[in-house]
Each structure stands twice: as C-alpha cells, then as structure tokens.
Amino acid sequence: EAGVAQSPRYKIIEKRQSVAFWCNPISGHATLYWYQQILGQGPKLLIQFQNNGVVDDSQLPKDRFSAERLKGVDSTLKIQPAKLEDSAVYLCASSLGGQGNIQYFGAGTRLSVL
Amino acid sequence: GNSVTQMEGPVTLSEEAFLTINCTYTATGYPSLFWYVQYPGEGLQLLLKATKADDKGSNKGFEATYRKETTSFHLEKGSVQVSDSAVYFCALRGKAAGNKLTFGGGTRVLVKP
C-alpha cells in the first residue's frame, strides 16, 4: 500500500515570496491533515479536512496560509507571502475517518525562508 | 487545553542499554496516548498506543503504560540498538477533539555501537 506522498521534499524561498506544497493521501482515506513542525518542536495541526470540507482550521494563520482539498483527494497548502518564521517542516497526514483512526504521515516538505 | 511534556534530548546511549523517555500530559477527560517515531529523512510512524488507563502499548521491544494517576505515558526499551536512533514524540488525542493530535516537543535518541 502506497503511503502519503508529499512534494517537494525541500524548498528554499525568500521572504515575501509565495510557496505551495502538495499532498496525496493514502487511497480511501477521507481525512487529511496539515501539520507545521518547527525545528526542535512537535508538529502542530494547521488544518484538518474531512473529504473536501474543513473540520478544524483554528490554528491556521489565515492572513497568509490557505489550503484546499479539491475532490476530496489531493490537497495543497499555500503560503503567501512567506515570513522568516514560516521556516519549518510541513507534514501531511491522512486517516480513514475521524475520531479513533490512526494518522499516517508523509515525509514532509522542509521549507527554508531566507 | 491539552498539552504534552516530554524530556528534552538528546539522549545518548550505548547499544544494549536501557532507554526511558518520560512523557506527562494535561487533558480533560481520558485521552488516547501515542508514541510516534521519526527516523532521519522519514515521516512520523506510529510506534505504539494506549486508549485507556492501565493499558500497555508495545511494539518492536518498546513499551509504555497509560498511568492516569500520574498522567504519564513513559516509553521504555530494555536493550536498544543503533537502529533505534531517531526522534520520539509523545502525543495525545482528546475525546472531544475530533482526531486532532497534540504532540510533545520530541526527544532525540542516539545509540552508539
């Protein structure tokens, strides 16, 4: 079974530029999550989708971050404009459903904002 | 709100040594508890879990027991190998929080031959 796929693996941009990350969840997984993992810290949930609807985006900085999950499968996370403090690893995870289901993580995209 | 506190690393051990990583939590009600492991260059993988008090999760020689009275979920392994070198994250999932995971800061473990 294929795992959660993310691209790119690495991205370096300058502040005020925009960037987008892509995630393809495990086939059949209805729930998709985006986490931000700052160096030396644990992952923090940014947004959770159930199919193509948003379940929780309370920690998403909506003035600069946006995410979508068209057709309830792939998802993109965008940052525009990027700030220095956005440097982090962005992890995508998926699960079969909501409460009680195990989350499976992708390898992440490491973003460096210069 | 929910929070997880785990011991800071790095923890450096020799092969075959005993490993303990402390984890305590704050949550309302009775959350489910998890340990995830992140090997270099890879995503987080579920190592073990426990869903109620006194449950013991185990996998690959690792164990952790859900202790409600001390709000703890310490990870242990009796004899570590070089291949156990990784970052370990303790996490909880609250009953009323959908499937949202709250993670600790992670503990880097380095096992030397």
PDB file of C-alpha atoms in Angstrom:
ATOM      1  CA  GLU A   1       0.000   0.000   0.000  1.00  0.00           C
ATOM      2  CA  ALA A   2       1.394   3.372  -1.004  1.00  0.00           C
ATOM      3  CA  GLY A   3       1.922   5.855   1.799  1.00  0.00           C
ATOM      4  CA  VAL A   4       1.210   9.555   1.999  1.00  0.00           C
ATOM      5  CA  ALA A   5       3.082  11.352  -0.776  1.00  0.00           C
ATOM      6  CA  GLN A   6       4.315  14.908  -0.436  1.00  0.00           C
ATOM      7  CA  SER A   7       6.203  17.219  -2.763  1.00  0.00           C
ATOM      8  CA  PRO A   8       8.531  18.924  -2.985  1.00  0.00           C
ATOM      9  CA  ARG A   9      10.821  17.498  -0.288  1.00  0.00           C
ATOM     10  CA  TYR A  10      12.729  20.748   0.072  1.00  0.00           C
ATOM     11  CA  LYS A  11      12.021  24.360  -0.808  1.00  0.00           C
ATOM     12  CA  ILE A  12      14.066  27.490  -0.299  1.00  0.00           C
ATOM     13  CA  ILE A  13      12.454  30.881  -0.874  1.00  0.00           C
ATOM     14  CA  GLU A  14      12.977  34.475   0.121  1.00  0.00           C
ATOM     15  CA  LYS A  15      10.628  36.260   2.484  1.00  0.00           C
ATOM     16  CA  ARG A  16       7.534  37.752   0.900  1.00  0.00           C
ATOM     17  CA  GLN A  17       7.570  35.119  -1.847  1.00  0.00           C
ATOM     18  CA  SER A  18       4.810  32.551  -2.180  1.00  0.00           C
ATOM     19  CA  VAL A  19       5.101  28.781  -1.988  1.00  0.00           C
ATOM     20  CA  ALA A  20       2.815  25.774  -2.364  1.00  0.00           C
ATOM     21  CA  PHE A  21       3.025  22.233  -1.067  1.00  0.00           C
ATOM     22  CA  TRP A  22       1.209  19.219  -2.401  1.00  0.00           C
ATOM     23  CA  CYS A  23      -0.086  16.115  -0.628  1.00  0.00           C
ATOM     24  CA  ASN A  24      -1.587  12.896  -1.929  1.00  0.00           C
ATOM     25  CA  PRO A  25      -3.104  10.845   0.918  1.00  0.00           C
ATOM     26  CA  ILE A  26      -3.411   7.097   1.180  1.00  0.00           C
ATOM     27  CA  SER A  27      -6.122   5.843  -1.152  1.00  0.00           C
ATOM     28  CA  GLY A  28      -9.500   5.750   0.526  1.00  0.00           C
ATOM     29  CA  HIS A  29      -8.553   7.986   3.434  1.00  0.00           C
ATOM     30  CA  ALA A  30     -11.290  10.528   3.976  1.00  0.00           C
ATOM     31  CA  THR A  31      -9.470  12.705   6.490  1.00  0.00           C
ATOM     32  CA  LEU A  32      -6.398  14.761   5.667  1.00  0.00           C
ATOM     33  CA  TYR A  33      -4.276  16.889   7.991  1.00  0.00           C
ATOM     34  CA  TRP A  34      -1.572  19.507   7.546  1.00  0.00           C
ATOM     35  CA  TYR A  35       0.887  19.992  10.409  1.00  0.00           C
ATOM     36  CA  GLN A  36       3.679  22.517  10.885  1.00  0.00           C
ATOM     37  CA  GLN A  37       6.802  21.248  12.643  1.00  0.00           C
ATOM     38  CA  ILE A  38       9.225  23.966  13.651  1.00  0.00           C
ATOM     39  CA  LEU A  39      12.764  22.790  14.373  1.00  0.00           C
ATOM     40  CA  GLY A  40      13.022  21.327  17.867  1.00  0.00           C
ATOM     41  CA  GLN A  41       9.254  21.254  18.405  1.00  0.00           C
ATOM     42  CA  GLY A  42       6.473  18.757  17.923  1.00  0.00           C
ATOM     43  CA  PRO A  43       4.078  19.004  14.986  1.00  0.00           C
ATOM     44  CA  LYS A  44       1.216  21.459  15.325  1.00  0.00           C
ATOM     45  CA  LEU A  45      -2.050  20.960  13.459  1.00  0.00           C
ATOM     46  CA  LEU A  46      -2.778  23.685  10.916  1.00  0.00           C
ATOM     47  CA  ILE A  47      -5.885  22.334   9.222  1.00  0.00           C
ATOM     48  CA  GLN A  48      -7.972  19.173   9.040  1.00  0.00           C
ATOM     49  CA  PHE A  49     -10.203  18.149   6.140  1.00  0.00           C
ATOM     50  CA  GLN A  50     -12.957  15.565   6.118  1.00  0.00           C
ATOM     51  CA  ASN A  51     -13.369  14.729   2.428  1.00  0.00           C
ATOM     52  CA  ASN A  52     -13.283  18.222   0.888  1.00  0.00           C
ATOM     53  CA  GLY A  53     -14.723  20.077   3.884  1.00  0.00           C
ATOM     54  CA  VAL A  54     -12.736  21.831   6.609  1.00  0.00           C
ATOM     55  CA  VAL A  55     -13.159  20.322  10.086  1.00  0.00           C
ATOM     56  CA  ASP A  56     -10.631  22.404  12.024  1.00  0.00           C
ATOM     57  CA  ASP A  57      -8.551  25.355  10.868  1.00  0.00           C
ATOM     58  CA  SER A  58      -8.330  27.161  14.185  1.00  0.00           C
ATOM     59  CA  GLN A  59      -4.507  27.211  14.149  1.00  0.00           C
ATOM     60  CA  LEU A  60      -4.124  28.247  10.507  1.00  0.00           C
ATOM     61  CA  PRO A  61      -2.798  31.818  10.050  1.00  0.00           C
ATOM     62  CA  LYS A  62      -5.458  32.710   7.546  1.00  0.00           C
ATOM     63  CA  ASP A  63      -3.939  36.039   6.584  1.00  0.00           C
ATOM     64  CA  ARG A  64      -1.144  34.209   4.772  1.00  0.00           C
ATOM     65  CA  PHE A  65      -1.900  30.498   4.743  1.00  0.00           C
ATOM     66  CA  SER A  66      -4.550  28.770   2.654  1.00  0.00           C
ATOM     67  CA  ALA A  67      -5.359  25.165   1.921  1.00  0.00           C
ATOM     68  CA  GLU A  68      -7.730  23.302  -0.289  1.00  0.00           C
ATOM     69  CA  ARG A  69      -8.689  19.739  -0.978  1.00  0.00           C
ATOM     70  CA  LEU A  70     -10.435  19.595  -4.286  1.00  0.00           C
ATOM     71  CA  LYS A  71     -12.491  16.472  -4.963  1.00  0.00           C
ATOM     72  CA  GLY A  72     -11.664  15.164  -1.500  1.00  0.00           C
ATOM     73  CA  VAL A  73      -8.344  13.585  -2.518  1.00  0.00           C
ATOM     74  CA  ASP A  74      -5.181  15.636  -3.090  1.00  0.00           C
ATOM     75  CA  SER A  75      -4.525  18.777  -1.116  1.00  0.00           C
ATOM     76  CA  THR A  76      -2.386  21.868  -1.474  1.00  0.00           C
ATOM     77  CA  LEU A  77      -1.152  24.200   1.249  1.00  0.00           C
ATOM     78  CA  LYS A  78      -0.080  27.679   0.206  1.00  0.00           C
ATOM     79  CA  ILE A  79       1.796  30.438   1.979  1.00  0.00           C
ATOM     80  CA  GLN A  80       1.619  33.947   0.570  1.00  0.00           C
ATOM     81  CA  PRO A  81       3.596  35.973   1.481  1.00  0.00           C
ATOM     82  CA  ALA A  82       6.100  33.881   3.436  1.00  0.00           C
ATOM     83  CA  LYS A  83       7.799  35.143   6.582  1.00  0.00           C
ATOM     84  CA  LEU A  84      11.060  34.047   8.177  1.00  0.00           C
ATOM     85  CA  GLU A  85       9.141  32.331  10.988  1.00  0.00           C
ATOM     86  CA  ASP A  86       7.418  30.050   8.465  1.00  0.00           C
ATOM     87  CA  SER A  87      10.633  28.058   8.140  1.00  0.00           C
ATOM     88  CA  ALA A  88       9.592  24.575   9.213  1.00  0.00           C
ATOM     89  CA  VAL A  89       8.739  21.104   8.005  1.00  0.00           C
ATOM     90  CA  TYR A  90       5.180  20.834   6.700  1.00  0.00           C
ATOM     91  CA  LEU A  91       3.742  17.399   7.300  1.00  0.00           C
ATOM     92  CA  CYS A  92       0.703  15.913   5.666  1.00  0.00           C
ATOM     93  CA  ALA A  93      -1.155  13.036   7.292  1.00  0.00           C
ATOM     94  CA  SER A  94      -4.251  11.047   6.438  1.00  0.00           C
ATOM     95  CA  SER A  95      -6.622   8.666   8.185  1.00  0.00           C
ATOM     96  CA  LEU A  96      -9.584   6.524   7.214  1.00  0.00           C
ATOM     97  CA  GLY A  97     -12.006   8.690   9.085  1.00  0.00           C
ATOM     98  CA  GLY A  98     -12.121  10.963  12.062  1.00  0.00           C
ATOM     99  CA  GLN A  99     -12.206  10.056  15.719  1.00  0.00           C
ATOM    100  CA  GLY A 100     -10.341   6.898  16.603  1.00  0.00           C
ATOM    101  CA  ASN A 101      -8.461   6.338  13.370  1.00  0.00           C
ATOM    102  CA  ILE A 102      -4.694   6.170  13.131  1.00  0.00           C
ATOM    103  CA  GLN A 103      -2.984   9.002  11.277  1.00  0.00           C
ATOM    104  CA  TYR A 104      -0.322   8.106   8.706  1.00  0.00           C
ATOM    105  CA  PHE A 105       2.288  10.742   7.933  1.00  0.00           C
ATOM    106  CA  GLY A 106       4.185  11.696   4.812  1.00  0.00           C
ATOM    107  CA  ALA A 107       7.906  12.503   4.844  1.00  0.00           C
ATOM    108  CA  GLY A 108       7.202  16.230   4.845  1.00  0.00           C
ATOM    109  CA  THR A 109       8.365  19.301   2.959  1.00  0.00           C
ATOM    110  CA  ARG A 110      11.203  21.252   4.532  1.00  0.00           C
ATOM    111  CA  LEU A 111      10.761  24.986   3.896  1.00  0.00           C
ATOM    112  CA  SER A 112      13.540  27.487   4.440  1.00  0.00           C
ATOM    113  CA  VAL A 113      12.605  31.165   4.217  1.00  0.00           C
ATOM    114  CA  LEU A 114      15.611  33.458   3.805  1.00  0.00           C
TER     115      LEU A 114
ATOM    116  CA  GLY B   1      -6.275  22.945  26.802  1.00  0.00           C
ATOM    117  CA  ASN B   2      -4.433  19.729  26.059  1.00  0.00           C
ATOM    118  CA  SER B   3      -0.662  19.608  26.362  1.00  0.00           C
ATOM    119  CA  VAL B   4       2.172  17.073  26.362  1.00  0.00           C
ATOM    120  CA  THR B   5       5.537  17.465  28.043  1.00  0.00           C
ATOM    121  CA  GLN B   6       8.408  15.121  27.349  1.00  0.00           C
ATOM    122  CA  MET B   7      12.018  15.073  28.407  1.00  0.00           C
ATOM    123  CA  GLU B   8      14.410  17.049  26.304  1.00  0.00           C
ATOM    124  CA  GLY B   9      17.213  15.356  24.464  1.00  0.00           C
ATOM    125  CA  PRO B  10      19.437  14.425  23.069  1.00  0.00           C
ATOM    126  CA  VAL B  11      19.669  11.147  24.883  1.00  0.00           C
ATOM    127  CA  THR B  12      22.884   9.310  24.050  1.00  0.00           C
ATOM    128  CA  LEU B  13      23.174   5.635  24.890  1.00  0.00           C
ATOM    129  CA  SER B  14      25.372   2.688  24.150  1.00  0.00           C
ATOM    130  CA  GLU B  15      23.967  -0.317  22.334  1.00  0.00           C
ATOM    131  CA  GLU B  16      22.089  -2.732  24.642  1.00  0.00           C
ATOM    132  CA  ALA B  17      21.476  -0.018  27.233  1.00  0.00           C
ATOM    133  CA  PHE B  18      18.060   0.598  28.831  1.00  0.00           C
ATOM    134  CA  LEU B  19      16.060   3.505  27.445  1.00  0.00           C
ATOM    135  CA  THR B  20      13.408   5.563  29.218  1.00  0.00           C
ATOM    136  CA  ILE B  21      11.777   8.672  27.785  1.00  0.00           C
ATOM    137  CA  ASN B  22       9.449  10.466  30.170  1.00  0.00           C
ATOM    138  CA  CYS B  23       6.129  11.855  28.988  1.00  0.00           C
ATOM    139  CA  THR B  24       3.409  13.572  31.002  1.00  0.00           C
ATOM    140  CA  TYR B  25       0.192  15.109  29.772  1.00  0.00           C
ATOM    141  CA  THR B  26      -2.579  17.510  30.658  1.00  0.00           C
ATOM    142  CA  ALA B  27      -6.022  16.876  29.255  1.00  0.00           C
ATOM    143  CA  THR B  28      -9.666  16.922  30.191  1.00  0.00           C
ATOM    144  CA  GLY B  29     -11.259  13.520  30.427  1.00  0.00           C
ATOM    145  CA  TYR B  30      -9.414  10.413  29.333  1.00  0.00           C
ATOM    146  CA  PRO B  31      -7.412  10.913  26.160  1.00  0.00           C
ATOM    147  CA  SER B  32      -5.796   8.273  23.992  1.00  0.00           C
ATOM    148  CA  LEU B  33      -1.995   8.304  24.171  1.00  0.00           C
ATOM    149  CA  PHE B  34       0.580   7.600  21.469  1.00  0.00           C
ATOM    150  CA  TRP B  35       4.264   7.349  20.799  1.00  0.00           C
ATOM    151  CA  TYR B  36       5.425   8.227  17.289  1.00  0.00           C
ATOM    152  CA  VAL B  37       8.965   7.754  15.965  1.00  0.00           C
ATOM    153  CA  GLN B  38      10.675   9.780  13.247  1.00  0.00           C
ATOM    154  CA  TYR B  39      13.722   8.229  11.625  1.00  0.00           C
ATOM    155  CA  PRO B  40      16.101  10.532   9.738  1.00  0.00           C
ATOM    156  CA  GLY B  41      14.578  11.745   6.481  1.00  0.00           C
ATOM    157  CA  GLU B  42      11.272   9.990   7.081  1.00  0.00           C
ATOM    158  CA  GLY B  43       7.810  10.892   8.269  1.00  0.00           C
ATOM    159  CA  LEU B  44       6.369  10.096  11.667  1.00  0.00           C
ATOM    160  CA  GLN B  45       5.408   6.474  12.247  1.00  0.00           C
ATOM    161  CA  LEU B  46       3.115   5.224  14.952  1.00  0.00           C
ATOM    162  CA  LEU B  47       5.161   3.173  17.422  1.00  0.00           C
ATOM    163  CA  LEU B  48       2.514   2.246  19.975  1.00  0.00           C
ATOM    164  CA  LYS B  49      -0.685   3.469  21.592  1.00  0.00           C
ATOM    165  CA  ALA B  50      -2.946   3.070  24.599  1.00  0.00           C
ATOM    166  CA  THR B  51      -6.560   4.126  24.755  1.00  0.00           C
ATOM    167  CA  LYS B  52      -7.493   3.748  28.425  1.00  0.00           C
ATOM    168  CA  ALA B  53      -5.960   3.779  31.875  1.00  0.00           C
ATOM    169  CA  ASP B  54      -3.593   0.905  32.723  1.00  0.00           C
ATOM    170  CA  ASP B  55      -3.381  -0.166  29.059  1.00  0.00           C
ATOM    171  CA  LYS B  56       0.123  -1.116  27.958  1.00  0.00           C
ATOM    172  CA  GLY B  57       1.127  -0.421  24.390  1.00  0.00           C
ATOM    173  CA  SER B  58       4.038  -2.392  22.944  1.00  0.00           C
ATOM    174  CA  ASN B  59       5.854  -2.736  19.641  1.00  0.00           C
ATOM    175  CA  LYS B  60       9.383  -3.580  18.473  1.00  0.00           C
ATOM    176  CA  GLY B  61      10.529  -4.098  22.060  1.00  0.00           C
ATOM    177  CA  PHE B  62       9.199  -0.719  23.192  1.00  0.00           C
ATOM    178  CA  GLU B  63       6.559  -0.444  25.911  1.00  0.00           C
ATOM    179  CA  ALA B  64       4.537   2.323  27.543  1.00  0.00           C
ATOM    180  CA  THR B  65       1.807   2.118  30.194  1.00  0.00           C
ATOM    181  CA  TYR B  66      -1.049   4.619  30.474  1.00  0.00           C
ATOM    182  CA  ARG B  67      -0.901   5.880  34.070  1.00  0.00           C
ATOM    183  CA  LYS B  68      -3.946   8.000  34.878  1.00  0.00           C
ATOM    184  CA  GLU B  69      -2.913   8.687  38.474  1.00  0.00           C
ATOM    185  CA  THR B  70       0.362  10.270  37.387  1.00  0.00           C
ATOM    186  CA  THR B  71      -0.873  11.435  33.947  1.00  0.00           C
ATOM    187  CA  SER B  72       2.133   9.768  32.370  1.00  0.00           C
ATOM    188  CA  PHE B  73       2.989   7.540  29.417  1.00  0.00           C
ATOM    189  CA  HIS B  74       6.721   6.856  29.691  1.00  0.00           C
ATOM    190  CA  LEU B  75       8.422   4.970  26.862  1.00  0.00           C
ATOM    191  CA  GLU B  76      10.858   2.159  27.713  1.00  0.00           C
ATOM    192  CA  LYS B  77      13.030  -0.349  25.905  1.00  0.00           C
ATOM    193  CA  GLY B  78      15.214  -2.846  27.648  1.00  0.00           C
ATOM    194  CA  SER B  79      18.037  -3.131  25.121  1.00  0.00           C
ATOM    195  CA  VAL B  80      18.429  -0.502  22.416  1.00  0.00           C
ATOM    196  CA  GLN B  81      20.082  -0.964  19.047  1.00  0.00           C
ATOM    197  CA  VAL B  82      21.828   1.507  16.770  1.00  0.00           C
ATOM    198  CA  SER B  83      18.764   1.325  14.508  1.00  0.00           C
ATOM    199  CA  ASP B  84      16.645   2.837  17.327  1.00  0.00           C
ATOM    200  CA  SER B  85      18.377   6.169  16.797  1.00  0.00           C
ATOM    201  CA  ALA B  86      15.533   8.554  15.968  1.00  0.00           C
ATOM    202  CA  VAL B  87      13.322  11.299  17.378  1.00  0.00           C
ATOM    203  CA  TYR B  88      10.466  10.070  19.565  1.00  0.00           C
ATOM    204  CA  PHE B  89       7.246  12.042  20.029  1.00  0.00           C
ATOM    205  CA  CYS B  90       4.628  11.534  22.705  1.00  0.00           C
ATOM    206  CA  ALA B  91       1.138  12.615  21.681  1.00  0.00           C
ATOM    207  CA  LEU B  92      -2.441  12.604  22.910  1.00  0.00           C
ATOM    208  CA  ARG B  93      -5.828  12.665  21.277  1.00  0.00           C
ATOM    209  CA  GLY B  94      -8.628  14.126  23.325  1.00  0.00           C
ATOM    210  CA  LYS B  95     -12.065  12.581  23.340  1.00  0.00           C
ATOM    211  CA  ALA B  96     -13.760  15.793  22.303  1.00  0.00           C
ATOM    212  CA  ALA B  97     -11.184  16.997  19.786  1.00  0.00           C
ATOM    213  CA  GLY B  98     -12.088  15.081  16.655  1.00  0.00           C
ATOM    214  CA  ASN B  99      -8.973  13.199  15.655  1.00  0.00           C
ATOM    215  CA  LYS B 100      -6.594  16.037  16.461  1.00  0.00           C
ATOM    216  CA  LEU B 101      -3.221  15.014  17.888  1.00  0.00           C
ATOM    217  CA  THR B 102      -1.343  17.186  20.376  1.00  0.00           C
ATOM    218  CA  PHE B 103       2.384  16.425  20.351  1.00  0.00           C
ATOM    219  CA  GLY B 104       5.207  16.893  22.796  1.00  0.00           C
ATOM    220  CA  GLY B 105       8.415  18.550  21.660  1.00  0.00           C
ATOM    221  CA  GLY B 106      10.189  15.319  20.761  1.00  0.00           C
ATOM    222  CA  THR B 107      13.239  13.574  22.214  1.00  0.00           C
ATOM    223  CA  ARG B 108      16.208  12.759  20.028  1.00  0.00           C
ATOM    224  CA  VAL B 109      17.842   9.426  20.868  1.00  0.00           C
ATOM    225  CA  LEU B 110      21.299   8.499  19.629  1.00  0.00           C
ATOM    226  CA  VAL B 111      22.504   4.951  20.142  1.00  0.00           C
ATOM    227  CA  LYS B 112      26.220   4.370  19.701  1.00  0.00           C
ATOM    228  CA  PRO B 113      27.739   0.982  18.866  1.00  0.00           C
TER     229      PRO B 113
END
